[in-house]
Every structure is written in C-alpha cells, then in structure tokens.
C-alpha positions as a printed NumPy array, in Angstrom:
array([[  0.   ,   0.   ,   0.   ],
       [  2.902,   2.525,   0.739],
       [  4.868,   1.453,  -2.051],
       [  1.614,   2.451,  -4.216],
       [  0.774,   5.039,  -2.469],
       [  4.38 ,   6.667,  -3.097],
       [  4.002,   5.737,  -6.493],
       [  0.482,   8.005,  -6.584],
       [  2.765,  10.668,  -5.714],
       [  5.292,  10.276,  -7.819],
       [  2.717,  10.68 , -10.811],
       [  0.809,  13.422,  -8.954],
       [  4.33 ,  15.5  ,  -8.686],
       [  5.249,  14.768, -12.297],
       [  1.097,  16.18 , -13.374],
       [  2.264,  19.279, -11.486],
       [  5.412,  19.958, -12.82 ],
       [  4.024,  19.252, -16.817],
       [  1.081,  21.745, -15.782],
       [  3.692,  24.549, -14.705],
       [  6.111,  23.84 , -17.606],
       [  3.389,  24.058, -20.296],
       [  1.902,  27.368, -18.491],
       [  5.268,  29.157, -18.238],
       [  5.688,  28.505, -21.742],
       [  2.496,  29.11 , -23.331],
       [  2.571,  32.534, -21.343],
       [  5.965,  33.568, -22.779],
       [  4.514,  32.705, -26.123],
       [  1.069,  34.493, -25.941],
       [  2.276,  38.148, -26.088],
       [  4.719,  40.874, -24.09 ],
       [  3.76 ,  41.57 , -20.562],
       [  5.587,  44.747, -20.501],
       [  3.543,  46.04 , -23.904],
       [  0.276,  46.026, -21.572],
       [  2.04 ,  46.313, -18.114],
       [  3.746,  49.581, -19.957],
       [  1.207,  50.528, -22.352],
       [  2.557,  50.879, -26.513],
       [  2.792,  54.565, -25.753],
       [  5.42 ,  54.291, -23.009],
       [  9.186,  55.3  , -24.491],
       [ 11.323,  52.137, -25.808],
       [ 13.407,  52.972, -23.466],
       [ 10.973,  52.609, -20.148],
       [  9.376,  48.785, -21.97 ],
       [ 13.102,  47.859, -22.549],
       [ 13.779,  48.453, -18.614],
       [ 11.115,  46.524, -18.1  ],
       [ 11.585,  43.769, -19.613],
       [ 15.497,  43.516, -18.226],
       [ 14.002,  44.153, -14.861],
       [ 11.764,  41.173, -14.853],
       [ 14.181,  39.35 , -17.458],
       [ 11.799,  39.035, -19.909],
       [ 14.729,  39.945, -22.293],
       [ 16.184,  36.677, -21.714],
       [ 15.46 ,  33.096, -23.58 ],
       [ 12.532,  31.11 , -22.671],
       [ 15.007,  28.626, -21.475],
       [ 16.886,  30.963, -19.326],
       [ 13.556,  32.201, -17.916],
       [ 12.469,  28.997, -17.108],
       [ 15.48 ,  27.284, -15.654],
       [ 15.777,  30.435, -13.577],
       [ 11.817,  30.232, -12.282],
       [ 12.213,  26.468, -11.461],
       [ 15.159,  26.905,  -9.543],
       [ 13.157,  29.522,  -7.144],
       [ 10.36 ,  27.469,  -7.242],
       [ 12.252,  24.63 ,  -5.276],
       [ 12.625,  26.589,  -2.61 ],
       [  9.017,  27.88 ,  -2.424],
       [  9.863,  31.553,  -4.772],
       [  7.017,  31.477,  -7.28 ],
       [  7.571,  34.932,  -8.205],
       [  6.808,  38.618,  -7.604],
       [  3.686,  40.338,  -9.068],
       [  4.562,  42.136, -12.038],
       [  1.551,  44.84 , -10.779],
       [  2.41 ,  45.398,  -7.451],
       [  5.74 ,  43.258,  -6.535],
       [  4.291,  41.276,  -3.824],
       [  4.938,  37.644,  -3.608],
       [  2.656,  35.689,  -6.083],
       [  2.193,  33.093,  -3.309],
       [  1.405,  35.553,  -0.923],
       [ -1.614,  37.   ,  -3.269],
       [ -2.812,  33.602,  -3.823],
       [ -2.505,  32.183,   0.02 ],
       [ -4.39 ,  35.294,   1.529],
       [ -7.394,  34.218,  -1.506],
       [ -7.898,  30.451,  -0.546],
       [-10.203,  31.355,   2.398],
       [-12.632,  33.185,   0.378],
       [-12.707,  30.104,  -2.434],
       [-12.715,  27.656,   0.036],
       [-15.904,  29.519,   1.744],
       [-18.027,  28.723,  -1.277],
       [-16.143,  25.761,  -2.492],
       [-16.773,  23.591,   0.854],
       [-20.431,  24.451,   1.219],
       [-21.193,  24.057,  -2.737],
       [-19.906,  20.552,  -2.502],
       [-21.613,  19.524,   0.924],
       [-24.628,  20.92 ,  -1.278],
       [-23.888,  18.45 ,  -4.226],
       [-23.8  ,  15.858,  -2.   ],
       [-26.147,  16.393,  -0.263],
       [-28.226,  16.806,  -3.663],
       [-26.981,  14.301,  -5.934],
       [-26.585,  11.257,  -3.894],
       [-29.89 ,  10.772,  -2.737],
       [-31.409,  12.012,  -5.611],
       [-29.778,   9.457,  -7.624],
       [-30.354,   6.864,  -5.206],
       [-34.327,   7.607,  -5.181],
       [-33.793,   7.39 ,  -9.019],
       [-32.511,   4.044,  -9.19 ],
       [-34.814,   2.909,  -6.668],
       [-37.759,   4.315,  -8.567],
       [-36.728,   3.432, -12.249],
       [-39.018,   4.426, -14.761],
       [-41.423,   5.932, -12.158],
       [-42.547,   9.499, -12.278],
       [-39.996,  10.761,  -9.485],
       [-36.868,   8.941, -11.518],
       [-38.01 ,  10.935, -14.777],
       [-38.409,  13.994, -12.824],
       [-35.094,  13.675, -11.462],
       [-33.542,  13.17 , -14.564],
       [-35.132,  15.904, -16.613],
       [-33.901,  18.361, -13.709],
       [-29.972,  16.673, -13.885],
       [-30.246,  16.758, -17.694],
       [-30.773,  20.554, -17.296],
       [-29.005,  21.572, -14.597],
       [-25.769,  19.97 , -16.23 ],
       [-26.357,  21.626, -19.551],
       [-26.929,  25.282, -18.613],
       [-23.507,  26.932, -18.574],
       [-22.888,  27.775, -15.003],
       [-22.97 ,  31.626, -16.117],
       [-25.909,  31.435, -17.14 ],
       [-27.722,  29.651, -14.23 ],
       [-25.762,  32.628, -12.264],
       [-27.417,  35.419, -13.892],
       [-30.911,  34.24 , -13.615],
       [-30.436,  33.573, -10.204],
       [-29.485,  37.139,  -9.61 ],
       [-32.535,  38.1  , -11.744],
       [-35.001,  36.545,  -9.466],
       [-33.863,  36.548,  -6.185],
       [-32.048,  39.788,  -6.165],
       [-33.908,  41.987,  -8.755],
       [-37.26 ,  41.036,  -8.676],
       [-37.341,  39.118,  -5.36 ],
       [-34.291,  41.748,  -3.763],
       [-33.83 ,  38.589,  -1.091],
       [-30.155,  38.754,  -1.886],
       [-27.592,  40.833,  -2.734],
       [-26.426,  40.282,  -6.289],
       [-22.25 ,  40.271,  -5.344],
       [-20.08 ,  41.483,  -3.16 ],
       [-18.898,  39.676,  -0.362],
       [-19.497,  41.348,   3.274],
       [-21.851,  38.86 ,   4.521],
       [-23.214,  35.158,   4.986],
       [-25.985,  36.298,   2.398],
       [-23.763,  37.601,  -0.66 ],
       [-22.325,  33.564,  -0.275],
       [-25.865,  32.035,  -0.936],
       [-25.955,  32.624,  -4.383],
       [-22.608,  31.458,  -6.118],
       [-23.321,  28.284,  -3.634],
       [-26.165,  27.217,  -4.925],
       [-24.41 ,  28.408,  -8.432],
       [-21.515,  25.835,  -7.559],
       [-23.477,  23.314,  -6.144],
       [-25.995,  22.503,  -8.831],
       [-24.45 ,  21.773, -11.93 ],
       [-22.132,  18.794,  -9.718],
       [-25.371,  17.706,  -7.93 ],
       [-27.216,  17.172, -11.209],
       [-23.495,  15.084, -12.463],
       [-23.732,  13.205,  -9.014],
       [-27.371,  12.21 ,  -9.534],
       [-26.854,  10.973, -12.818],
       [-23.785,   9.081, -11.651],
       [-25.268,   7.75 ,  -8.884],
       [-28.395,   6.456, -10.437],
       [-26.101,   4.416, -13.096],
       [-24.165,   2.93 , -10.494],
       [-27.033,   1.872,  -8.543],
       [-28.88 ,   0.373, -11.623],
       [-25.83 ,  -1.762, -12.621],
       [-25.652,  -3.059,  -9.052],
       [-28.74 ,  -4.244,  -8.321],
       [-28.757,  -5.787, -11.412],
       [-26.25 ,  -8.045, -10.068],
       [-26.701, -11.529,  -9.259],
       [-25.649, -11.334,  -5.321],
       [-28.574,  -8.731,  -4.849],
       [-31.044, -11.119,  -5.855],
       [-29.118, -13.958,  -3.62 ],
       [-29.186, -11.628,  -0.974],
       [-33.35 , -11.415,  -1.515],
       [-33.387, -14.835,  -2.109],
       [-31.93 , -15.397,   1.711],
       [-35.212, -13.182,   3.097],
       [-33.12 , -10.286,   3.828],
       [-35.768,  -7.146,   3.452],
       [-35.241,  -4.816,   1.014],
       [-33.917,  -2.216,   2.922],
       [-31.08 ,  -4.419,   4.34 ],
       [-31.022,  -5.641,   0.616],
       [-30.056,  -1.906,  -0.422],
       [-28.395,  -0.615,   2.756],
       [-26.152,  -3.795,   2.899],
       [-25.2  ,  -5.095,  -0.663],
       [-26.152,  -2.11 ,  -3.153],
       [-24.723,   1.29 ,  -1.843],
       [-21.659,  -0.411,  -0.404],
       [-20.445,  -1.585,  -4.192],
       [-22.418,   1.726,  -6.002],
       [-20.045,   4.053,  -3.517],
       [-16.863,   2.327,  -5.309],
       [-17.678,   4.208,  -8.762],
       [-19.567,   7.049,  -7.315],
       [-16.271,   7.496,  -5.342],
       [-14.495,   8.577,  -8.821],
       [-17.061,  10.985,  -9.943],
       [-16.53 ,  12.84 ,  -6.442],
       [-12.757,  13.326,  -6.727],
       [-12.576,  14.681,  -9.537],
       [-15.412,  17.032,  -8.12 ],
       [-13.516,  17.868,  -5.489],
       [-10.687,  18.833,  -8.037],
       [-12.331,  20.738, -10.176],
       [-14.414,  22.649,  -7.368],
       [-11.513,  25.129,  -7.845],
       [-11.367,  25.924, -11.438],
       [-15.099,  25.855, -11.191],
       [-14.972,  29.132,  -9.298],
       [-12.927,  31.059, -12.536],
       [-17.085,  32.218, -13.693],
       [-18.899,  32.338, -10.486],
       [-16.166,  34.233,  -8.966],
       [-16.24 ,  37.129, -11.971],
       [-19.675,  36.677, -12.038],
       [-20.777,  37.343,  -8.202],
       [-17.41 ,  39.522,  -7.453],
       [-16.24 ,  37.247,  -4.666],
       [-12.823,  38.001,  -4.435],
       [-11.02 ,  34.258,  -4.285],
       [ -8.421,  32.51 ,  -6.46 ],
       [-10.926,  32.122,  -9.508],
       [-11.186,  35.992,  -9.975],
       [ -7.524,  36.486,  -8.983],
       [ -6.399,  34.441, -11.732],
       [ -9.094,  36.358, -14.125],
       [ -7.727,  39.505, -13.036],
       [ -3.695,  38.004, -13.739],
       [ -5.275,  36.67 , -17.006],
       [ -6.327,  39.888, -18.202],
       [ -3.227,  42.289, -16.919],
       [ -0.806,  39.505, -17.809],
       [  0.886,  39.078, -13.901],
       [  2.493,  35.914, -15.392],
       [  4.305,  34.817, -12.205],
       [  0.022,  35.192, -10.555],
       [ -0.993,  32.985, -13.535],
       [  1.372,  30.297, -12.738],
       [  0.965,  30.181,  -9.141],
       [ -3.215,  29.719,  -9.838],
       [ -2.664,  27.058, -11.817],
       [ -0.142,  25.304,  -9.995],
       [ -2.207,  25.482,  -6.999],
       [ -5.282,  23.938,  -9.037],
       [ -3.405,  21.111, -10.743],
       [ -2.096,  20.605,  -6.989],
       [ -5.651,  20.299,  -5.687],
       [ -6.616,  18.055,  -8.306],
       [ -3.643,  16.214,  -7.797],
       [ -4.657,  15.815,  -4.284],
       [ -8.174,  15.325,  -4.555],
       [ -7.407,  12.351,  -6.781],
       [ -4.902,  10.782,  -4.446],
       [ -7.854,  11.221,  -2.05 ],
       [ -9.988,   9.089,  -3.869],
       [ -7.541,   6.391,  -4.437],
       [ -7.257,   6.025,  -0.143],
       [-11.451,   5.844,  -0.099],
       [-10.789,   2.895,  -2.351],
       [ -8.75 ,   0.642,  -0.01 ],
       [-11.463,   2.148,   2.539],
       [-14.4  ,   1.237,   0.472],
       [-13.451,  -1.89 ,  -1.319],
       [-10.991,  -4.503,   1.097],
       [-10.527,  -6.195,  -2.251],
       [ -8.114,  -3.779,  -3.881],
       [ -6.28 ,  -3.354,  -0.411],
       [ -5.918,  -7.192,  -0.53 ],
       [ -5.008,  -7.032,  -4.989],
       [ -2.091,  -4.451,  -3.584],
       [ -0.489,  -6.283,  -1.065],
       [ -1.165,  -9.659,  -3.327],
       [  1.021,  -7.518,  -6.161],
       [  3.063,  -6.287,  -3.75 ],
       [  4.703,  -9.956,  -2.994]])
C-alpha cells in the first residue's frame, strides 16, 4: 500500500510539474507583458527596462530554468503589478474560495446522492423521470448562465439577496447554490447508473433470495459496491471545485483565487498565472490521491489485490 501510495505521488508531482512547464511557456509565447504592463505609448526605453528588470529579455530557457530553480525553494515569483509575492496573493485568496467551495460541494452531495439513489430505486417511475429531466438541465446550462438568472429573481425582482459582493453570509448564498448545482445534477446521474448496474447483479437477488428485506437488501449489498464508482465521480469534483470558481467568482465579485487568476489573465501578472494554476493542478492532484485512499477504505478487495502484487 505505501509502495503504491508513493508511487500516486510520484505521478501526482510529475502532473504538477508538466502543468507549470506548459503554463510558463504558453505565457511567454502568448504576447509581451511589458507592452500592456507599460502601455505601446510608453518610451522604448521605459518597456526595454522593463523587460530587463523582470528578465523578460532573456530566452525562454533561461527564464524557465531560472523560475524552477526559485520554485524549489518555495519563490514562485513577484507580481509584475504590485511586486508582492505571487504566493502571498494567492494564500491570503484560498479562504474566500474555500468559503463557497466547501459548502457548494456539501450541497452536491447532499443533492446528488440521494437524488440518484431515489432514481434508481424508482426506475421508470414518475420521481426517476423527474429527477432526470432536472440533472439533464441543470448539467447543460452553462454555469454563467444559471448565475445570472439567479441574480434576476432573487435579487432583482425578489431583492432577497444581494447580487455580489462579499461582506456577509448572504452575498455567499448565491454562487453556492451556483456551484453546487451543476455537480449535484453530475452526481445524480452518476449515482443512479451505479445503482442500476448493481442491483442488477446476481448477489442482490441472492441476498433477496436469503429473506433479507429490502432495505437491508439496499443498505447492505447495493450502496456499499455503487459508492466504489460514485467514489471517482466525487474526486474529480472535489478537483475541479476550484477551477469551477474562474465564472462564479467574476460573475458574483467574490474576491477568491478564480477571480484572482481572471484579473492576472487579463493584466498579464504571469508569475500570478502560474501560481493559480499550480495550486489547481495541486488540488486536483490531491483530490485524486484522495480518492484512491477511499478505495482501499471502500473496497478490502483492492487493499488485498495491492499487497497480493506487492509480494
């Protein structure tokens, strides 16, 4: 198990490193930071200082071998806007993200799991078509635009909530329940699948078969084996939670890591960039390492396949 588990690593260092390398050099290749930073009507003279300031007049290589080597020892970069630590700027951003980001996935959940599990249970029946028409369209409508009307009824027509900002408990409400339903009507959909193709199985009907009731039948034997898949679906939830807040972020001005990169983005702070999406890759990285511990939890068989391979 530690063997794999170090292993995991390994592969989740590696993701981390490719996702840094391809940003730094996709950034150097999209345009000159010091042509916006500056403006075009600055002298040549002030851009060219610029650049040899931030040695941006060096090679890509140069650059990059330079960056890396800070990197090791935790120096992402300055802020090309303001010359503060790009680590700093993201670290002091995480609590805000992780205020909407926690709640909108209790909220999926909370949503999705039992709602797929009433699904199953119902197949065919009014509630499981019900349920699926409403996960069909809450995972189609583009999280903007499930944003918007939200703020159209229950802040401009209803006025029950402010429309952005972030001062109180209420301006989180809305990019929660934003956040939250697109992944709940994913986990629904997920759920009810997994649940369909286990109690088609032929232990389920073994385990009827014994005159266990069906609530023992589905508490027992079904969601124990439908959790193993569903398990999947969740970590890479949990992974994506933060690149999910890019939109709903802009959107609802909540000022977290999804509108800081945005902001980078747009006024080219290339050391911000990179730090953004090093952090995401390195919470998808973790999220998915997550997972693969809740499947030795879950399922004793793959703890017992590991230490079989192991010998």
């Amino acid at each position: 198990m530690g063997l794999y588990l170090a292993g995991r690593v390994a592969r989740g260092l590696l993701t981390i490193f490719l996702v840094i390398t391809f940003a730094f050099v996709v950034l150097r290749l999209s345009g000159d930071p010091a042509l916006l930073i500056m403006s075009v009507d600055a002298p040549p003279e002030a851009i060219e200082a610029f650049r040899q300031s931030w040695g941006l007049d060096r090679s890509i290589f140069a650059q990059y071998t330079t960056y890396m080597l800070h990197a090791i020892t935790g120096d992402f970069g300055n802020s090309m806007r303001d010359g503060r630590p790009a680590l700093d700027l993201v670290l002091e951003r995480i609590p805000a993200t992780l205020a909407l980001t926690i709640p909108a996935f209790l909220l999926k959940l909370a949503i999705g799991i039992p709602a797929g599990v009433h699904a199953a249970l119902r197949r065919n029946s009014a509630a499981d078509r019900t349920i699926m028409m409403l996960s069909v369209l809450g995972f189609t409508m583009p999280s903007f635009v499930l944003a918007m009307l939200l703020v159209l009824v229950f802040s401009v027509e209803l006025g029950w909530l402010p429309s952005g900002g972030s001062d109180t408990v209420a301006h989180a409400i809305l990019p929660i329940v934003t956040l939250g339903t697109a992944g709940a009507a994913v986990l629904a959909r997920f759920t009810r699948s997994a649940m369909l193709e286990v109690l088609g199985q032929p232990y389920i009907r073994t385990a009827s078969a014994k005159g266990l009731t069906w609530r023992d039948v589905v508490n027992r034997h079904a969601l124990p084996n439908a959790a193993i898949p569903t398990t999947t679906i969740i970590g890479f939830m949990i992974g994506a939670l933060i690149a999910g807040t890019v939109v709903i972020e802009s959107v609802f001005a909540w000022p977290g890591v999804g509108r800081l990169l945005v902001v980078a983005v747009a006024n080219r702070d290339l050391a911000v960039v990179q730090t953004v999406l090093m952090f995401v890759a390195a919470s998808m990285v973790t999220a998915n390492l997550l997972v693969d511990i809740a499947y030795g939890w879950i399922d004793p068989r793959m703890r017992t396949s590991r230490r079989a391979g192991a010998h």
